[in-house]
Structures are given as C-alpha cells and as structure tokens.
CSV table of C-alpha atoms and ligand atoms in Angstrom, one decimal:
chain,number,residue,atom,x,y,z
K,22,MET,CA,-45.5,-39.1,-125.9
K,23,ILE,CA,-43.8,-36.1,-125.0
K,24,SER,CA,-42.1,-35.6,-121.6
K,25,LYS,CA,-45.0,-33.4,-119.5
K,26,ILE,CA,-41.9,-33.5,-116.7
K,27,VAL,CA,-40.8,-30.1,-115.1
K,28,PHE,CA,-38.3,-29.2,-112.7
K,29,PRO,CA,-39.2,-26.9,-109.4
K,30,SER,CA,-39.1,-23.4,-110.2
K,31,GLU,CA,-40.8,-20.4,-109.2
K,32,GLU,CA,-42.4,-20.1,-112.8
K,33,SER,CA,-43.0,-24.1,-113.2
K,34,ILE,CA,-44.6,-24.1,-109.7
K,35,ALA,CA,-46.8,-20.7,-110.7
K,36,LEU,CA,-47.9,-22.5,-113.6
K,37,ALA,CA,-49.1,-25.3,-112.5
K,38,ALA,CA,-51.5,-23.5,-110.0
K,39,ALA,CA,-52.5,-21.6,-113.2
K,40,SER,CA,-53.2,-24.5,-114.7
K,41,LEU,CA,-54.8,-26.6,-112.4
K,42,LEU,CA,-57.3,-22.8,-111.5
K,43,ASP,CA,-58.1,-23.0,-115.0
K,44,GLY,CA,-59.5,-26.7,-114.3
K,45,ARG,CA,-56.4,-29.1,-115.2
K,46,LEU,CA,-55.0,-31.9,-114.4
K,47,ILE,CA,-51.0,-31.9,-112.9
K,48,GLY,CA,-49.1,-34.9,-112.0
K,49,LEU,CA,-47.5,-33.6,-108.4
K,50,PRO,CA,-45.3,-35.1,-105.9
K,51,THR,CA,-45.9,-35.8,-102.1
K,52,GLU,CA,-44.1,-37.4,-99.9
K,53,THR,CA,-46.1,-41.2,-100.0
K,54,VAL,CA,-46.6,-41.0,-103.7
K,55,TYR,CA,-47.3,-38.6,-106.8
K,56,GLY,CA,-51.0,-37.6,-107.2
K,57,LEU,CA,-53.0,-36.7,-110.1
K,58,ALA,CA,-54.0,-33.1,-108.7
K,59,ALA,CA,-57.1,-31.4,-109.8
K,60,ARG,CA,-59.2,-28.6,-107.8
K,61,GLY,CA,-61.4,-30.5,-105.8
K,62,ASP,CA,-64.2,-27.3,-106.0
K,63,ASP,CA,-64.8,-28.1,-109.5
K,64,PRO,CA,-67.1,-30.9,-110.9
K,65,THR,CA,-65.9,-30.7,-114.5
K,66,ALA,CA,-62.2,-30.9,-113.1
K,67,VAL,CA,-62.7,-33.8,-110.5
K,68,GLU,CA,-64.9,-35.4,-113.0
K,69,SER,CA,-61.3,-35.6,-115.7
K,70,ILE,CA,-59.3,-37.5,-112.5
K,71,PHE,CA,-62.1,-40.4,-113.0
K,72,PHE,CA,-61.8,-40.6,-116.8
K,73,ALA,CA,-57.8,-40.4,-117.0
K,74,LYS,CA,-57.3,-42.8,-114.5
K,75,GLY,CA,-60.0,-45.4,-115.4
K,76,ARG,CA,-61.2,-45.0,-111.6
K,77,PRO,CA,-64.6,-45.9,-110.6
K,78,ARG,CA,-66.9,-42.7,-110.1
K,79,HIS,CA,-68.0,-44.6,-106.5
K,80,ASN,CA,-64.4,-44.3,-104.9
K,81,PRO,CA,-63.9,-40.9,-103.3
K,82,LEU,CA,-60.9,-38.9,-103.3
K,83,ILE,CA,-58.8,-37.2,-100.8
K,84,LEU,CA,-58.9,-33.3,-100.9
K,85,HIS,CA,-55.3,-31.7,-100.2
K,86,VAL,CA,-54.8,-28.6,-98.5
K,87,ALA,CA,-51.5,-27.0,-96.8
K,88,ASP,CA,-52.5,-25.3,-93.8
K,89,PRO,CA,-54.7,-26.9,-90.5
K,90,GLU,CA,-57.5,-24.4,-90.7
K,91,ASP,CA,-58.1,-25.2,-94.3
K,92,ALA,CA,-58.0,-29.1,-93.6
K,93,LEU,CA,-60.7,-28.5,-90.5
K,94,ALA,CA,-62.4,-26.1,-93.0
K,95,ILE,CA,-63.5,-29.3,-94.5
K,96,PHE,CA,-65.1,-30.8,-91.9
K,97,ALA,CA,-68.6,-30.3,-90.8
K,98,ASP,CA,-69.1,-27.1,-88.8
K,99,ASP,CA,-71.0,-29.2,-85.9
K,100,LEU,CA,-68.3,-31.5,-85.8
K,101,HIS,CA,-69.3,-33.1,-82.3
K,102,PRO,CA,-66.9,-32.9,-79.8
K,103,VAL,CA,-65.1,-36.1,-79.1
K,104,LEU,CA,-64.4,-36.1,-83.5
K,105,HIS,CA,-63.4,-32.0,-83.1
K,106,ARG,CA,-61.1,-33.0,-80.4
K,107,ARG,CA,-60.1,-36.4,-82.2
K,108,LEU,CA,-59.3,-34.1,-85.6
K,109,VAL,CA,-57.5,-31.7,-83.2
K,110,ARG,CA,-54.9,-34.1,-81.3
K,111,LEU,CA,-54.1,-35.4,-85.0
K,112,ILE,CA,-53.4,-31.9,-86.2
K,113,PRO,CA,-49.5,-32.0,-85.1
K,114,LEU,CA,-48.9,-35.0,-87.2
K,115,TRP,CA,-49.6,-32.7,-90.4
K,116,PRO,CA,-47.9,-32.4,-92.8
K,117,GLY,CA,-47.6,-36.1,-93.2
K,118,PRO,CA,-48.2,-39.6,-94.4
K,119,LEU,CA,-52.1,-39.2,-92.7
K,120,THR,CA,-55.3,-38.9,-93.9
K,121,VAL,CA,-58.4,-38.4,-91.9
K,122,ILE,CA,-61.8,-39.5,-92.8
K,123,GLY,CA,-64.7,-37.0,-91.0
K,124,PRO,CA,-67.9,-35.8,-91.9
K,125,ARG,CA,-67.9,-33.6,-94.5
K,126,ARG,CA,-69.2,-30.0,-94.4
K,127,ASN,CA,-72.1,-29.3,-97.4
K,128,ASP,CA,-70.6,-27.6,-99.8
K,129,VAL,CA,-68.1,-30.5,-100.9
K,130,LEU,CA,-68.5,-32.1,-103.7
K,131,ASP,CA,-70.6,-35.2,-104.2
K,132,CYS,CA,-68.5,-36.8,-107.0
K,133,VAL,CA,-65.3,-36.3,-104.5
K,134,THR,CA,-66.6,-37.9,-101.5
K,135,ALA,CA,-68.9,-40.3,-103.6
K,136,GLY,CA,-72.2,-39.2,-102.4
K,137,GLY,CA,-70.9,-40.0,-98.8
K,138,ASP,CA,-71.6,-37.6,-96.0
K,139,THR,CA,-68.0,-37.9,-95.0
K,140,VAL,CA,-64.7,-36.8,-96.8
K,141,ALA,CA,-60.8,-37.5,-96.7
K,142,VAL,CA,-58.3,-34.9,-95.8
K,143,ARG,CA,-54.6,-34.3,-95.4
K,144,ILE,CA,-51.8,-32.1,-95.2
K,145,PRO,CA,-49.0,-33.9,-97.8
K,146,ASP,CA,-45.3,-33.1,-96.7
K,147,HIS,CA,-43.2,-32.2,-99.6
K,148,PRO,CA,-42.4,-28.5,-100.6
K,149,VAL,CA,-43.7,-28.7,-103.9
K,150,ALA,CA,-47.3,-29.7,-103.4
K,151,LEU,CA,-47.5,-27.1,-100.4
K,152,ALA,CA,-45.6,-24.4,-102.9
K,153,VAL,CA,-48.3,-25.2,-105.4
K,154,LEU,CA,-51.3,-25.3,-102.9
K,155,ARG,CA,-50.7,-22.1,-101.2
K,156,THR,CA,-49.6,-20.6,-104.9
K,157,MET,CA,-53.7,-21.1,-105.9
K,158,LYS,CA,-54.4,-19.9,-102.3
K,159,SER,CA,-53.1,-16.7,-103.1
K,160,ILE,CA,-54.2,-16.5,-106.9
K,161,ALA,CA,-57.8,-17.4,-105.8
K,162,LYS,CA,-57.2,-15.4,-102.6
K,163,ARG,CA,-59.2,-18.8,-100.7
K,164,PRO,CA,-57.3,-22.2,-99.8
K,165,ILE,CA,-58.9,-24.1,-103.2
K,166,PRO,CA,-58.2,-28.0,-102.4
K,167,LEU,CA,-56.8,-30.4,-104.6
K,168,ALA,CA,-58.3,-33.2,-105.4
K,169,ALA,CA,-55.5,-35.8,-105.6
K,170,PRO,CA,-55.3,-39.8,-106.3
K,171,SER,CA,-52.4,-42.0,-106.4
K,172,ALA,CA,-51.3,-40.4,-110.4
K,173,ASN,CA,-51.5,-44.4,-111.7
K,174,VAL,CA,-53.9,-45.7,-113.8
K,175,SER,CA,-56.3,-47.3,-111.6
K,176,ASN,CA,-55.7,-50.7,-110.5
K,177,TYR,CA,-51.8,-50.7,-111.8
K,178,ILE,CA,-49.0,-50.0,-109.3
K,179,SER,CA,-48.5,-46.3,-107.7
K,180,PRO,CA,-46.3,-44.3,-108.7
K,181,THR,CA,-43.0,-42.8,-106.7
K,182,THR,CA,-41.1,-40.8,-109.3
K,183,ALA,CA,-42.5,-38.7,-112.4
K,184,ALA,CA,-41.3,-40.7,-114.6
K,185,HIS,CA,-44.1,-43.5,-113.5
K,186,VAL,CA,-47.0,-40.9,-114.1
K,187,GLN,CA,-45.1,-39.8,-117.1
K,188,ALA,CA,-45.7,-43.8,-118.2
K,189,GLY,CA,-48.6,-43.9,-117.3
K,190,LEU,CA,-50.8,-40.4,-117.4
K,191,GLY,CA,-48.4,-38.5,-119.7
K,192,GLY,CA,-50.9,-38.0,-122.0
K,193,SER,CA,-53.6,-36.7,-119.2
K,194,VAL,CA,-51.5,-34.2,-117.5
K,195,ALA,CA,-50.9,-30.3,-118.4
K,196,ALA,CA,-47.5,-30.9,-116.9
K,197,ILE,CA,-45.8,-33.2,-114.2
K,198,ILE,CA,-43.5,-31.4,-111.9
K,199,ASP,CA,-40.8,-33.4,-110.4
K,200,GLY,CA,-39.8,-33.4,-107.2
K,201,GLY,CA,-37.4,-36.7,-106.9
K,202,PRO,CA,-38.5,-39.9,-105.4
K,203,CYS,CA,-41.0,-40.1,-102.9
K,204,ARG,CA,-39.3,-40.4,-99.8
K,205,VAL,CA,-41.9,-42.2,-97.9
K,206,GLY,CA,-43.2,-44.6,-101.0
K,207,LEU,CA,-46.6,-45.8,-99.7
K,208,GLU,CA,-49.4,-43.9,-99.8
K,209,SER,CA,-50.7,-42.1,-96.9
K,210,THR,CA,-52.6,-44.0,-93.4
K,211,ILE,CA,-55.9,-43.5,-93.3
K,212,LEU,CA,-58.1,-42.8,-90.6
K,213,PHE,CA,-61.6,-43.1,-90.1
K,214,LEU,CA,-62.3,-40.7,-87.0
K,215,GLY,CA,-65.2,-42.6,-85.7
K,216,THR,CA,-68.6,-41.3,-84.4
K,217,SER,CA,-69.6,-40.3,-80.9
K,218,ASP,CA,-69.6,-43.6,-79.7
K,219,THR,CA,-67.2,-45.2,-82.0
K,220,PRO,CA,-63.5,-45.2,-81.5
K,221,PRO,CA,-61.6,-44.0,-84.6
K,222,ARG,CA,-60.3,-47.1,-86.9
K,223,ILE,CA,-57.7,-47.7,-89.3
K,224,LEU,CA,-58.6,-48.0,-92.9
K,225,ARG,CA,-55.8,-48.2,-94.8
K,226,ARG,CA,-52.1,-48.9,-93.4
K,227,GLY,CA,-48.9,-46.6,-93.8
K,228,HIS,CA,-46.5,-45.0,-92.5
K,229,PHE,CA,-48.4,-43.6,-89.3
K,230,ASP,CA,-49.2,-47.4,-87.5
K,231,LEU,CA,-51.7,-48.3,-85.0
K,232,ASP,CA,-49.6,-47.7,-81.8
K,233,GLU,CA,-47.8,-44.1,-83.2
K,234,LEU,CA,-51.9,-43.3,-84.0
K,235,ARG,CA,-53.7,-44.6,-80.2
K,236,ASP,CA,-50.4,-42.7,-78.1
K,237,ARG,CA,-51.3,-39.4,-80.4
K,238,LEU,CA,-55.1,-39.8,-79.8
K,239,GLY,CA,-54.8,-41.0,-76.0
K,240,GLU,CA,-57.9,-43.7,-76.8
K,241,HIS,CA,-58.1,-47.4,-78.2
K,242,VAL,CA,-58.0,-47.1,-82.3
K,243,GLU,CA,-59.5,-50.0,-84.0
K,244,SER,CA,-57.5,-51.3,-86.9
K,245,ILE,CA,-59.0,-53.2,-90.4
K,246,ALA,CA,-57.0,-55.9,-89.8
K,247,GLY,CA,-58.8,-59.3,-91.3
K,248,GLU,CA,-61.6,-57.4,-90.3
K,249,GLU,CA,-64.6,-57.7,-93.2
K,250,PRO,CA,-66.0,-55.7,-94.9
K,251,ILE,CA,-63.5,-53.6,-95.3
K,252,ARG,CA,-65.1,-50.1,-95.5
K,253,ALA,CA,-62.9,-47.7,-97.8
K,254,PRO,CA,-63.9,-48.1,-101.4
K,255,GLY,CA,-61.1,-49.2,-103.6
K,256,GLN,CA,-59.6,-51.1,-100.8
K,257,PHE,CA,-60.2,-54.3,-102.9
K,258,ALA,CA,-57.5,-56.9,-103.5
K,259,LYS,CA,-55.4,-57.0,-106.7
K,260,HIS,CA,-55.2,-52.7,-106.5
K,261,TYR,CA,-51.7,-52.3,-106.7
K,262,SER,CA,-50.8,-55.4,-109.4
K,263,PRO,CA,-47.9,-55.4,-111.8
K,264,ARG,CA,-49.1,-56.9,-115.2
K,265,THR,CA,-46.5,-60.1,-114.7
K,266,GLU,CA,-47.6,-62.9,-112.5
K,267,MET,CA,-46.5,-62.1,-108.6
K,268,VAL,CA,-46.4,-64.5,-106.0
K,269,LEU,CA,-45.9,-64.4,-102.5
K,270,ILE,CA,-43.3,-66.7,-100.3
K,271,ASP,CA,-42.2,-67.1,-97.2
K,272,ASN,CA,-38.0,-67.5,-96.5
K,273,GLU,CA,-37.7,-70.6,-95.9
K,274,ALA,CA,-38.8,-71.5,-100.1
K,275,SER,CA,-36.7,-73.3,-102.1
K,276,PRO,CA,-33.8,-71.6,-104.1
K,277,ASN,CA,-34.9,-70.0,-107.2
K,278,ASP,CA,-32.6,-71.6,-110.3
K,279,SER,CA,-34.9,-69.8,-113.2
K,280,PRO,CA,-33.9,-67.5,-114.8
K,281,GLU,CA,-37.3,-66.8,-116.2
K,282,VAL,CA,-38.2,-65.9,-112.4
K,283,LEU,CA,-37.3,-63.3,-110.5
K,284,ARG,CA,-37.0,-63.1,-106.8
K,285,ILE,CA,-37.1,-60.0,-104.8
K,286,GLY,CA,-36.3,-59.8,-101.0
K,287,PHE,CA,-35.6,-57.4,-98.0
K,288,ASP,CA,-32.0,-58.5,-96.8
K,289,ALA,CA,-29.2,-56.3,-97.8
K,290,VAL,CA,-27.4,-58.8,-100.3
K,291,ASP,CA,-25.9,-58.0,-103.5
K,292,GLU,CA,-28.1,-58.4,-106.5
K,293,THR,CA,-28.2,-61.0,-109.2
K,294,GLY,CA,-30.0,-61.1,-112.4
K,295,ASN,CA,-33.3,-62.1,-110.8
K,296,GLN,CA,-32.4,-61.9,-107.2
K,297,TRP,CA,-32.7,-58.5,-106.1
K,298,THR,CA,-33.5,-56.7,-103.2
K,299,PHE,CA,-36.2,-54.2,-102.2
K,300,ALA,CA,-33.6,-52.5,-99.5
K,301,THR,CA,-29.8,-52.4,-100.3
K,302,ASP,CA,-29.7,-51.2,-96.7
K,303,GLY,CA,-31.4,-54.0,-95.1
K,304,SER,CA,-34.2,-51.0,-93.9
K,305,LEU,CA,-38.4,-51.5,-93.9
K,306,ALA,CA,-38.3,-47.8,-94.4
K,307,THR,CA,-36.3,-48.2,-97.5
K,308,ALA,CA,-38.0,-51.3,-98.3
K,309,ALA,CA,-41.3,-48.8,-98.4
K,310,ALA,CA,-39.6,-46.4,-100.5
K,311,ASN,CA,-38.1,-48.6,-103.1
K,312,LEU,CA,-41.3,-51.0,-103.6
K,313,TYR,CA,-43.1,-49.6,-106.3
K,314,GLY,CA,-40.5,-48.6,-108.2
K,315,ARG,CA,-39.2,-52.3,-107.9
K,316,LEU,CA,-42.4,-53.5,-109.2
K,317,ARG,CA,-42.7,-51.5,-112.0
K,318,GLN,CA,-38.9,-52.4,-112.9
K,319,ALA,CA,-39.3,-56.4,-112.5
K,320,ASP,CA,-43.1,-56.0,-114.3
K,321,GLU,CA,-41.1,-54.8,-117.5
K,322,THR,CA,-37.8,-56.8,-117.4
K,323,GLY,CA,-40.1,-59.2,-118.9
K,324,PHE,CA,-39.7,-62.4,-116.6
K,325,ARG,CA,-42.5,-64.8,-116.6
K,326,ARG,CA,-43.1,-65.0,-112.5
K,327,ILE,CA,-42.4,-62.6,-109.8
K,328,GLU,CA,-41.7,-64.3,-106.2
K,329,VAL,CA,-41.8,-61.6,-103.6
K,330,VAL,CA,-40.1,-62.9,-100.2
K,331,THR,CA,-42.7,-61.5,-97.2
K,332,CYS,CA,-41.1,-59.3,-95.0
K,333,ALA,CA,-41.5,-59.3,-91.3
K,334,GLU,CA,-44.8,-57.2,-89.9
K,335,THR,CA,-44.2,-54.8,-87.9
K,336,GLY,CA,-44.1,-51.2,-88.3
K,337,ILE,CA,-44.1,-50.3,-91.7
K,338,GLY,CA,-43.7,-54.1,-92.3
K,339,MET,CA,-47.3,-54.0,-92.0
K,340,ALA,CA,-47.9,-51.4,-94.6
K,341,ILE,CA,-45.7,-53.2,-96.9
K,342,MET,CA,-47.4,-56.7,-96.4
K,343,ASP,CA,-50.7,-55.3,-96.6
K,344,ARG,CA,-49.7,-53.7,-100.5
K,345,LEU,CA,-48.2,-56.7,-101.0
K,346,ARG,CA,-50.7,-59.2,-100.8
K,347,ARG,CA,-52.9,-56.4,-102.5
K,348,ALA,CA,-50.6,-57.0,-105.6
K,349,GLN,CA,-50.0,-60.7,-105.8
K,350,ASN,CA,-51.9,-61.8,-108.1
K,351,SER,CA,-52.0,-65.9,-108.1
K,352,GLU,CA,-51.4,-68.6,-105.6
K,353,VAL,CA,-47.3,-70.4,-105.7
S,403,TXA,O1,-50.8,-40.8,-100.0
S,403,TXA,C1,-51.6,-40.4,-100.4
S,403,TXA,O2,-52.7,-40.7,-99.9
S,403,TXA,C2,-52.0,-40.3,-102.1
S,403,TXA,C3,-51.2,-38.9,-102.4
S,403,TXA,C4,-51.5,-38.2,-103.5
S,403,TXA,O3,-52.1,-38.3,-101.1
S,403,TXA,N1,-53.1,-40.3,-102.3
S,403,TXA,C5,-54.1,-41.7,-102.9
S,403,TXA,O4,-55.1,-41.8,-103.0
S,403,TXA,O5,-53.2,-43.0,-102.3
S,403,TXA,P1,-56.0,-42.7,-103.7
S,403,TXA,O6,-57.3,-42.0,-104.0
S,403,TXA,O7,-55.0,-43.5,-104.8
S,403,TXA,O8,-56.3,-43.5,-102.2
S,403,TXA,C6,-57.3,-42.9,-101.4
S,403,TXA,C7,-58.1,-43.7,-101.2
S,403,TXA,C8,-58.9,-44.9,-102.0
S,403,TXA,O9,-59.1,-46.3,-101.4
S,403,TXA,C9,-60.4,-44.2,-101.3
S,403,TXA,O10,-61.4,-45.1,-101.6
S,403,TXA,C10,-60.5,-43.9,-99.7
S,403,TXA,O11,-58.9,-42.9,-99.8
S,403,TXA,N2,-61.5,-42.9,-99.5
S,403,TXA,C11,-61.4,-41.6,-99.6
S,403,TXA,N3,-62.6,-40.9,-99.5
S,403,TXA,C12,-62.7,-41.6,-98.5
S,403,TXA,C13,-64.4,-41.5,-97.5
S,403,TXA,N4,-64.6,-40.6,-97.5
S,403,TXA,N5,-64.8,-42.7,-97.1
S,403,TXA,C14,-63.7,-43.7,-97.4
S,403,TXA,N6,-62.8,-43.6,-97.6
S,403,TXA,C15,-62.1,-43.0,-98.8
S,404,MG,MG1,-54.6,-45.4,-105.3
C-alpha cells in the first residue's frame, strides 16, 4: 500500500487543513493517541469516519478544537450555572488529555453525538493538531471542529504512531501527519459534567485521575469504577484487543518457560525473546506511552499467547489496568 505518511511542515499542515475542509480524512497526532479526523460540521465527512473504522453509528465522536472559547461554544448556550462553573474550572487543563461531555448546542450534528443531547469536546495538546485546527480556522474564518476517534479499525488496539495508522487505515485517509510517538499513549480521560443535581462523573479513565479532577473542580466526582451500566457507548469489553490470545496474570504467577508464550511486565528488566517490559525505566507513565505499541508488536510476532502481568492501580496505573482488562480476550 502507498504510504500516506507525511512529516509536519507548513506545507503539509496547510495541505491537511485544505483536505479536511474538502471533507477528506486525515490521520492526526495528538498527545494521547492518533486521531482519524474529519470536519465535524459536515455529515458526509463524519459518515466517512464510521465507514473507514467499521464503527457502529450509535457510538458518538469527540469534537476537537484549538481554543477554549471554541470549546465553550459547542455546549448549550443555556448551560445551567452549576455546569458552566464546572466547565470553566476544567478549562485550565486544556490543551490536554481531557474530554468533557455536557449538553450540546442544537446545531451540533446528530451523527457526531449519535443522536444524543450531549456532546464530547477536547482541546488536544499536540502542536500539529493545534496547527491544523488553527489553519482551518484561518482559512474558513470561523472555528471548524474536528471529529476524531482513535485512528484504529474498530475493536483493534489504538494507534500511538503514524505507522500504526498507516497499517490499519492507510487506504482511507488523504494523509497521516507523523508527529512522532504519542506522549501519553492512552486515550483522554472522559468526564461527564453531570447535571445541576448530580455530580460530575468519570466515564473513561486516563491521564487525569479522580483525585486531580476532584481537586480541580472542588467537589465530589463520581467514578465509573465497578458500576453498571456503563454510560459511554463503546465502553464495552474487548474494545482494544490484540488478535492473539491475551490473558492478565498476577505477579506471583509461575515462571514462563514456553517460547511460544510471551510475558510482558512493568519492571525495568532486561528483555529476552519471550519476556518483555512496557517500561524500560520501570515507570507507569513510560508503560502507558508504550502500552499499545508493545501490544501491537506482540500481536505481530506470532506468539501463541500473550501474558500480561498486572500493574499497581495507582495514578495512571488505573487507566492502564482498565485498558488491559478490555484487551484481555481469554481467561487464564
Ligand atoms: O484521546 C482521545 O480521546 C482520542 C484522541 C484522538 O482525541 N479520541 C478517542 O476517541 O479516544 P474515541 O472515539 O476512540 O473514543 C471516544 C469515546 C467513545 O467511547 C465514545 O462512546 C465516547 O467517547 N463519547 C463520545 N461522545 C460521547 C457522548 N456524548 N456521551 C457519552 N460518551 C461519548
Ligand atoms: Mg477508540
């Protein structure tokens, strides 16, 4: 397949912005994972995202913008003061790996929200994504939000490099801008603003954890932990699975003596053919950044089974374990 990967330059960014304005798809780097971007105000362009990914139409998309005032403008004008205050308190976390869900303005497309009355909004913290959004804004003379899910084929592992996007969706995009490996490596934390009489609620774990969001909001924040049903569609199990059988094992598990079985852990150990680590420096932030890349690599290497050792569920470890549980496709 022809490579669609281009390096960031004034020219490639201008071309990407023009392609997006024309309704085409672009693979876009963000600090979390690569996005499959289309202009979010054009139903035909948005439709092509669902088609390219094989994504169910009932799974809503996040709108990405460059500036806080453009983010605010996507939510309902008559936002309840309680929700408005929560939103304003979250703005300092942008640009950053946080998606906020709240009541939508009427003109947000139904295909973006899957017909729902809320919308998901984020300002990505990546110079390339911001440059593309600002270039579009200056050409169109108004902000054009980008709808962008993770740029993986539905149900496969999210992409953290341009090569990952090329491998899955190279045939569907006009170009993929190579902004290097994603710094965070896990999808954004999703926070639902709640209602005037219910607290804000984390719908997807990520870089910003419960304590950080509670401190920032100055009030109680609910978490999805162990609760059913899960609010966000698409948050079902096996959302991020490798094709190879994958199981989670605890640290006490017996040694791995089969060359056909790969074991991946979180300690700073020397790797061997069937013993890898997500974190060469032993840190969970490094493990998060490497998680999807190593799972893809493991999937391609032809092992019979991938065994992943669990990590401590503190800070970003909560998000890592959340993704690993979803990726698990077998029982020990
Ligand atoms: O880090 C990220 O958030 C990346 C980058 C590209 O920005 N994007 C991303 O998008 O992870 P996606 O589509 O792969 O995941 C978005 C999640 C989905 O589970 C979707 O169901 C949920 O957000 N979502 C979007 N809009 C929603 C809404 N109005 N209500 C509830 N859940 C929503
Ligand atoms: Mg996704």
